[in-house]
């Protein structure tokens, strides 16, 4: 076979055909993959637990996970169905999240936060999502977007003003998407005109999460459309600013307890001191943060899938048909094992991306992979779980159908699955 | 009163939500890799002690545990829930301290730490012994208020409302005393995230059992011979009327 190939190649050479490099005589040279990606040598001196499994947690992380599990089971779980039906988050849940310090996990203690690791955030988001992905979203956005925006790009004055508030009782809401710009985020039309010390913002945003309860908004507006996306600037706007209108919340398929509203700006006057970061650098700030946000969403989808799975398997072990539990049928076992394996893979992708981000290593590709895969796995898991539960899975009496409805948003928001795949491909292109 | 030091005993037990399985060989239950947590009644006792300190009635809350090194996790949780410091009386791997050993260890700690009040959970959810508090009080020759559903400190004394078979009994005990917490004493708090981080900095002392004295090291008086699942439920029988019922009961030797 090889000889024939060699003969064919030689004849091609005689014909002086232009062979692409990958069809060259691989038999001749050892298989050297030309990749520009450097092998990440573990720095044994500083990395400490290099050989530990990804599911290794510090003592604090374990305690936090246990606490959140307990909190979620006792304070959130009884209200999940009600919040979903009424499409409204309960005040007691929001308060509980603030009181337990779940809304300021990474924030420094000087601002009223906990000063814990980014990985703790991921664990908390995952645990909350096992009970209610909508509540988990609130926690995730506050920690990975709101808090991070202030701590990364805020001036000392802004941090002093806003961080204690967001740690205590104020929810932040990130306004980027518009009716005409979703994935194409930077073609946004909201305009911010400079008027001396102020900017006047006009425009309307759509699909804004948490707008119903938010106390402070991060508004991405263009200060100079002639510069294209390099005019986009991030403004901090308080809720009660004149001209800011929060529209009627959307009636959604899933994560209904988390409000999603259109927000309009009619001559909203914002002082220049409320610019977050630099003028014209808004797009850069947004992209930077949305990368870590992706890991948070991956954790949410992971928790969603796991929670759904945890509800289903005990049922399959109890339900008896044809004289044995449906779990005992080999067909079922194989399906269940496949789903469990994919769940584990999604978990490891997410945990690893979180650890990469924590240690300051490049993580954009891994974060995209984690978000994309976790969302897909969540869709598959919830779909299968409904099938395994049979008729009861289809009714609202059981929590399974809610997970099925909730998971769909995972492939859509914070970067659609297609965008994630493009991002991964872009990273790969740079490696080879 | 302001200088009152409270010692709270906490036990590391298999988490209440875990499905307990008999270990291979039938000598006990599976504990390897199984989720453990703080005994719920101990948590209630700890919550009461922390509330006493927050009210100003107590000055310091010390959490103590008797067991292997793994119990440090439990003590850290106790610190996160509000204890000021933790003490672990470490026993060897494989030693399973029963109520008598635990009481002896706690009695020795009492001698060392001089608390004015000892709070324990009424029983542990793994062995349900309900003995440690009572044994400890006897060893120390202190008054005891068990099954406490209400605790009020007074000058040099403590008023305890106990849940007993006949109803509620209120006792006034002179301090120092031993109390054991029942379910309705209070509702424990969650450890807030900031408190979990602060727990790292609180002191946790490990003391070898041998340092405390011989009583703890003496071989346990209880030995588990066999552990097995309860027999599966047998089907019942329907009868038409009371005479048939009586006849069936008699034939089965139940009446």
XYZ file of N, CA and C in Angstrom, chain A residues 32 46 127 236 271 283 287 298 308 358 366 375:
36
model
N 5.886 15.350 11.920
C 6.087 16.524 12.771
C 4.929 17.478 12.545
N 6.036 26.579 41.199
C 4.976 27.433 41.746
C 3.596 26.831 41.627
N -23.674 24.971 41.721
C -24.578 24.449 42.745
C -25.953 25.093 42.666
N -21.706 54.046 33.182
C -22.412 53.550 34.368
C -23.621 54.441 34.574
N -22.753 61.893 33.636
C -21.506 62.650 33.769
C -20.334 61.866 33.195
N -15.599 48.246 23.576
C -15.677 46.926 22.948
C -14.631 45.993 23.533
N -15.390 42.518 25.522
C -14.886 41.211 25.066
C -14.094 40.545 26.173
N -20.960 28.343 31.264
C -20.689 26.906 31.173
C -21.023 26.229 32.500
N -30.773 18.172 36.671
C -31.804 17.411 35.967
C -31.512 15.918 36.073
N -7.948 31.549 36.307
C -7.497 31.920 37.647
C -5.996 32.127 37.709
N -10.362 27.682 25.527
C -10.927 26.718 26.470
C -12.268 27.196 27.017
N -23.350 23.795 27.004
C -24.700 24.102 26.529
C -25.264 22.939 25.726
